[in-house]
Amino acid sequence: MTFVTAANDVCQRPVGPLFSILNDQMLVELTAIRGDLGVDVFITDEKTGQVQIVQCKRFRRDVKVSSVDMQKFAGAMKKFKATKGYFVTSSSFNPFALHFVEGMDDIELIDGKRLVKMINDTASFPSPDEFQQYLLEYWTWRR
């Protein structure tokens, strides 16, 4: 596993290491916070060259990811020739966003509850202190 950090956004901070752990044989790289062209994390299979992308949206509980957000993400997948895309949010997805990705096997949606569960289920998260700090910021921010 190779993990390269270029940014420390609150959403990206736990997502980058999480995807590094879940994709052990891949290069996982965070993009810059600004000008990322709709991609926060690139996951590259160094053997095949196949690329997966991750987009993170840190929203309040009452703000949901829309179909417009999903359309932009699908465009980013096409631009970077991604074989898989993960759209991660601290909130959730509205019905139009869910409808947009219906039947698309190459896009996986991860809402805030699932993200926390994924992190909790990943015993090798970088460090208990980093995880504790993330949870503190995540739940404080969302209230």
PDB file of C-alpha atoms in Angstrom:
ATOM      1  CA  MET A   1       0.000   0.000   0.000  1.00  0.00           C
ATOM      2  CA  THR A   2       1.237   3.452  -0.881  1.00  0.00           C
ATOM      3  CA  PHE A   3      -0.488   6.533   0.490  1.00  0.00           C
ATOM      4  CA  VAL A   4       0.384  10.028  -0.704  1.00  0.00           C
ATOM      5  CA  THR A   5      -1.106  13.107   0.969  1.00  0.00           C
ATOM      6  CA  ALA A   6      -1.558  16.393  -0.840  1.00  0.00           C
ATOM      7  CA  ALA A   7      -4.385  17.834   1.268  1.00  0.00           C
ATOM      8  CA  ASN A   8      -5.932  17.529   4.716  1.00  0.00           C
ATOM      9  CA  ASP A   9      -9.622  18.228   4.265  1.00  0.00           C
ATOM     10  CA  VAL A  10     -11.803  16.886   7.114  1.00  0.00           C
ATOM     11  CA  CYS A  11     -13.637  14.579   4.719  1.00  0.00           C
ATOM     12  CA  GLN A  12     -10.485  13.522   2.866  1.00  0.00           C
ATOM     13  CA  ARG A  13      -8.425  12.935   6.013  1.00  0.00           C
ATOM     14  CA  PRO A  14     -10.214   9.710   7.076  1.00  0.00           C
ATOM     15  CA  VAL A  15     -11.182   8.689   3.539  1.00  0.00           C
ATOM     16  CA  GLY A  16      -7.652   8.612   2.122  1.00  0.00           C
ATOM     17  CA  PRO A  17      -6.256   6.230   4.779  1.00  0.00           C
ATOM     18  CA  LEU A  18      -9.458   4.166   4.711  1.00  0.00           C
ATOM     19  CA  PHE A  19      -9.193   3.579   0.967  1.00  0.00           C
ATOM     20  CA  SER A  20      -5.477   2.836   1.384  1.00  0.00           C
ATOM     21  CA  ILE A  21      -6.360   0.073   3.823  1.00  0.00           C
ATOM     22  CA  LEU A  22      -9.189  -1.278   1.663  1.00  0.00           C
ATOM     23  CA  ASN A  23      -7.046  -1.204  -1.501  1.00  0.00           C
ATOM     24  CA  ASP A  24      -3.840  -2.720  -0.205  1.00  0.00           C
ATOM     25  CA  GLN A  25      -2.074  -3.142  -3.555  1.00  0.00           C
ATOM     26  CA  MET A  26      -3.002   0.286  -4.920  1.00  0.00           C
ATOM     27  CA  LEU A  27      -1.519   3.770  -4.976  1.00  0.00           C
ATOM     28  CA  VAL A  28      -3.925   6.085  -3.112  1.00  0.00           C
ATOM     29  CA  GLU A  29      -3.373   9.794  -3.649  1.00  0.00           C
ATOM     30  CA  LEU A  30      -5.274  12.810  -2.312  1.00  0.00           C
ATOM     31  CA  THR A  31      -5.683  15.777  -4.631  1.00  0.00           C
ATOM     32  CA  ALA A  32      -5.421  19.462  -3.777  1.00  0.00           C
ATOM     33  CA  ILE A  33      -8.456  20.926  -2.012  1.00  0.00           C
ATOM     34  CA  ARG A  34      -9.061  23.489  -4.771  1.00  0.00           C
ATOM     35  CA  GLY A  35      -9.046  22.802  -8.483  1.00  0.00           C
ATOM     36  CA  ASP A  36      -9.423  19.038  -8.080  1.00  0.00           C
ATOM     37  CA  LEU A  37     -11.815  18.697 -11.057  1.00  0.00           C
ATOM     38  CA  GLY A  38     -14.303  16.744  -8.952  1.00  0.00           C
ATOM     39  CA  VAL A  39     -11.875  14.153  -7.593  1.00  0.00           C
ATOM     40  CA  ASP A  40     -10.561  14.106  -4.029  1.00  0.00           C
ATOM     41  CA  VAL A  41      -8.802  10.742  -4.103  1.00  0.00           C
ATOM     42  CA  PHE A  42      -7.247   8.759  -6.960  1.00  0.00           C
ATOM     43  CA  ILE A  43      -6.780   5.016  -6.484  1.00  0.00           C
ATOM     44  CA  THR A  44      -4.476   3.519  -9.101  1.00  0.00           C
ATOM     45  CA  ASP A  45      -3.684  -0.127  -9.683  1.00  0.00           C
ATOM     46  CA  GLU A  46       0.019   0.115 -10.438  1.00  0.00           C
ATOM     47  CA  LYS A  47       0.009  -3.250 -12.247  1.00  0.00           C
ATOM     48  CA  THR A  48      -2.887  -2.589 -14.637  1.00  0.00           C
ATOM     49  CA  GLY A  49      -2.994   1.211 -14.613  1.00  0.00           C
ATOM     50  CA  GLN A  50      -6.736   1.158 -13.901  1.00  0.00           C
ATOM     51  CA  VAL A  51      -7.967   4.200 -11.999  1.00  0.00           C
ATOM     52  CA  GLN A  52     -10.731   4.548  -9.430  1.00  0.00           C
ATOM     53  CA  ILE A  53     -11.813   7.923  -8.078  1.00  0.00           C
ATOM     54  CA  VAL A  54     -13.361   9.195  -4.857  1.00  0.00           C
ATOM     55  CA  GLN A  55     -15.294  12.430  -4.383  1.00  0.00           C
ATOM     56  CA  CYS A  56     -15.929  13.664  -0.816  1.00  0.00           C
ATOM     57  CA  LYS A  57     -18.650  16.134   0.147  1.00  0.00           C
ATOM     58  CA  ARG A  58     -18.765  17.411   3.710  1.00  0.00           C
ATOM     59  CA  PHE A  59     -22.350  18.587   4.126  1.00  0.00           C
ATOM     60  CA  ARG A  60     -24.548  19.374   7.118  1.00  0.00           C
ATOM     61  CA  ARG A  61     -27.100  16.699   7.988  1.00  0.00           C
ATOM     62  CA  ASP A  62     -29.916  18.648   6.289  1.00  0.00           C
ATOM     63  CA  VAL A  63     -27.996  19.185   3.010  1.00  0.00           C
ATOM     64  CA  LYS A  64     -28.069  16.148   0.757  1.00  0.00           C
ATOM     65  CA  VAL A  65     -26.027  15.263  -2.323  1.00  0.00           C
ATOM     66  CA  SER A  66     -28.052  16.091  -5.451  1.00  0.00           C
ATOM     67  CA  SER A  67     -28.334  14.646  -8.940  1.00  0.00           C
ATOM     68  CA  VAL A  68     -26.290  17.622 -10.188  1.00  0.00           C
ATOM     69  CA  ASP A  69     -23.446  16.510  -7.901  1.00  0.00           C
ATOM     70  CA  MET A  70     -23.780  12.982  -9.290  1.00  0.00           C
ATOM     71  CA  GLN A  71     -23.752  14.235 -12.891  1.00  0.00           C
ATOM     72  CA  LYS A  72     -20.529  16.146 -12.240  1.00  0.00           C
ATOM     73  CA  PHE A  73     -19.031  13.042 -10.659  1.00  0.00           C
ATOM     74  CA  ALA A  74     -20.019  10.878 -13.629  1.00  0.00           C
ATOM     75  CA  GLY A  75     -18.321  13.475 -15.858  1.00  0.00           C
ATOM     76  CA  ALA A  76     -15.157  13.271 -13.748  1.00  0.00           C
ATOM     77  CA  MET A  77     -15.210   9.486 -14.054  1.00  0.00           C
ATOM     78  CA  LYS A  78     -15.380   9.792 -17.820  1.00  0.00           C
ATOM     79  CA  LYS A  79     -12.656  12.452 -17.943  1.00  0.00           C
ATOM     80  CA  PHE A  80     -10.211  10.337 -15.916  1.00  0.00           C
ATOM     81  CA  LYS A  81     -11.351   7.028 -17.479  1.00  0.00           C
ATOM     82  CA  ALA A  82     -12.150   5.646 -14.032  1.00  0.00           C
ATOM     83  CA  THR A  83     -13.318   2.051 -13.816  1.00  0.00           C
ATOM     84  CA  LYS A  84     -15.003   2.682 -10.450  1.00  0.00           C
ATOM     85  CA  GLY A  85     -16.143   5.749  -8.531  1.00  0.00           C
ATOM     86  CA  TYR A  86     -16.947   6.245  -4.860  1.00  0.00           C
ATOM     87  CA  PHE A  87     -19.025   9.253  -3.832  1.00  0.00           C
ATOM     88  CA  VAL A  88     -18.596   9.849  -0.092  1.00  0.00           C
ATOM     89  CA  THR A  89     -20.578  12.357   1.965  1.00  0.00           C
ATOM     90  CA  SER A  90     -20.897  13.224   5.635  1.00  0.00           C
ATOM     91  CA  SER A  91     -24.631  13.624   4.976  1.00  0.00           C
ATOM     92  CA  SER A  92     -26.785  11.508   2.628  1.00  0.00           C
ATOM     93  CA  PHE A  93     -28.133  11.453  -0.936  1.00  0.00           C
ATOM     94  CA  ASN A  94     -31.423  12.924  -2.103  1.00  0.00           C
ATOM     95  CA  PRO A  95     -33.861  10.743  -4.117  1.00  0.00           C
ATOM     96  CA  PHE A  96     -32.779  12.336  -7.421  1.00  0.00           C
ATOM     97  CA  ALA A  97     -29.120  11.467  -6.781  1.00  0.00           C
ATOM     98  CA  LEU A  98     -30.123   7.897  -5.906  1.00  0.00           C
ATOM     99  CA  HIS A  99     -32.208   7.675  -9.076  1.00  0.00           C
ATOM    100  CA  PHE A 100     -29.346   9.023 -11.195  1.00  0.00           C
ATOM    101  CA  VAL A 101     -26.986   6.196 -10.162  1.00  0.00           C
ATOM    102  CA  GLU A 102     -29.632   3.475 -10.249  1.00  0.00           C
ATOM    103  CA  GLY A 103     -28.288   0.588 -12.331  1.00  0.00           C
ATOM    104  CA  MET A 104     -24.752   2.019 -12.475  1.00  0.00           C
ATOM    105  CA  ASP A 105     -22.443  -0.667 -11.110  1.00  0.00           C
ATOM    106  CA  ASP A 106     -19.387   1.569 -11.435  1.00  0.00           C
ATOM    107  CA  ILE A 107     -20.553   4.183  -8.889  1.00  0.00           C
ATOM    108  CA  GLU A 108     -20.763   3.365  -5.189  1.00  0.00           C
ATOM    109  CA  LEU A 109     -22.434   5.759  -2.744  1.00  0.00           C
ATOM    110  CA  ILE A 110     -21.151   6.060   0.818  1.00  0.00           C
ATOM    111  CA  ASP A 111     -23.173   8.239   3.196  1.00  0.00           C
ATOM    112  CA  GLY A 112     -22.028   9.506   6.591  1.00  0.00           C
ATOM    113  CA  LYS A 113     -23.418   6.560   8.564  1.00  0.00           C
ATOM    114  CA  ARG A 114     -21.797   4.030   6.247  1.00  0.00           C
ATOM    115  CA  LEU A 115     -18.501   5.938   6.301  1.00  0.00           C
ATOM    116  CA  VAL A 116     -18.339   5.786  10.101  1.00  0.00           C
ATOM    117  CA  LYS A 117     -19.244   2.084  10.000  1.00  0.00           C
ATOM    118  CA  MET A 118     -16.523   1.400   7.410  1.00  0.00           C
ATOM    119  CA  ILE A 119     -13.970   3.199   9.578  1.00  0.00           C
ATOM    120  CA  ASN A 120     -15.123   1.347  12.701  1.00  0.00           C
ATOM    121  CA  ASP A 121     -14.949  -1.979  10.854  1.00  0.00           C
ATOM    122  CA  THR A 122     -11.408  -1.262   9.657  1.00  0.00           C
ATOM    123  CA  ALA A 123      -9.364  -2.256  12.686  1.00  0.00           C
ATOM    124  CA  SER A 124      -6.129  -1.005  11.123  1.00  0.00           C
ATOM    125  CA  PHE A 125      -7.216   2.625  10.792  1.00  0.00           C
ATOM    126  CA  PRO A 126      -3.969   4.670  11.001  1.00  0.00           C
ATOM    127  CA  SER A 127      -4.091   5.390  14.715  1.00  0.00           C
ATOM    128  CA  PRO A 128      -6.661   5.484  17.519  1.00  0.00           C
ATOM    129  CA  ASP A 129      -5.795   9.146  18.177  1.00  0.00           C
ATOM    130  CA  GLU A 130      -6.429  10.159  14.552  1.00  0.00           C
ATOM    131  CA  PHE A 131      -9.686   8.215  14.529  1.00  0.00           C
ATOM    132  CA  GLN A 132     -10.786   9.763  17.832  1.00  0.00           C
ATOM    133  CA  GLN A 133     -10.003  13.254  16.517  1.00  0.00           C
ATOM    134  CA  TYR A 134     -11.921  12.574  13.318  1.00  0.00           C
ATOM    135  CA  LEU A 135     -14.990  11.361  15.195  1.00  0.00           C
ATOM    136  CA  LEU A 136     -14.863  14.369  17.502  1.00  0.00           C
ATOM    137  CA  GLU A 137     -14.717  16.788  14.543  1.00  0.00           C
ATOM    138  CA  TYR A 138     -17.254  14.811  12.511  1.00  0.00           C
ATOM    139  CA  TRP A 139     -19.941  14.592  15.174  1.00  0.00           C
ATOM    140  CA  THR A 140     -19.316  18.106  16.524  1.00  0.00           C
ATOM    141  CA  TRP A 141     -19.630  19.552  13.026  1.00  0.00           C
ATOM    142  CA  ARG A 142     -22.788  17.620  12.128  1.00  0.00           C
ATOM    143  CA  ARG A 143     -24.835  18.619  15.197  1.00  0.00           C
TER     144      ARG A 143
END
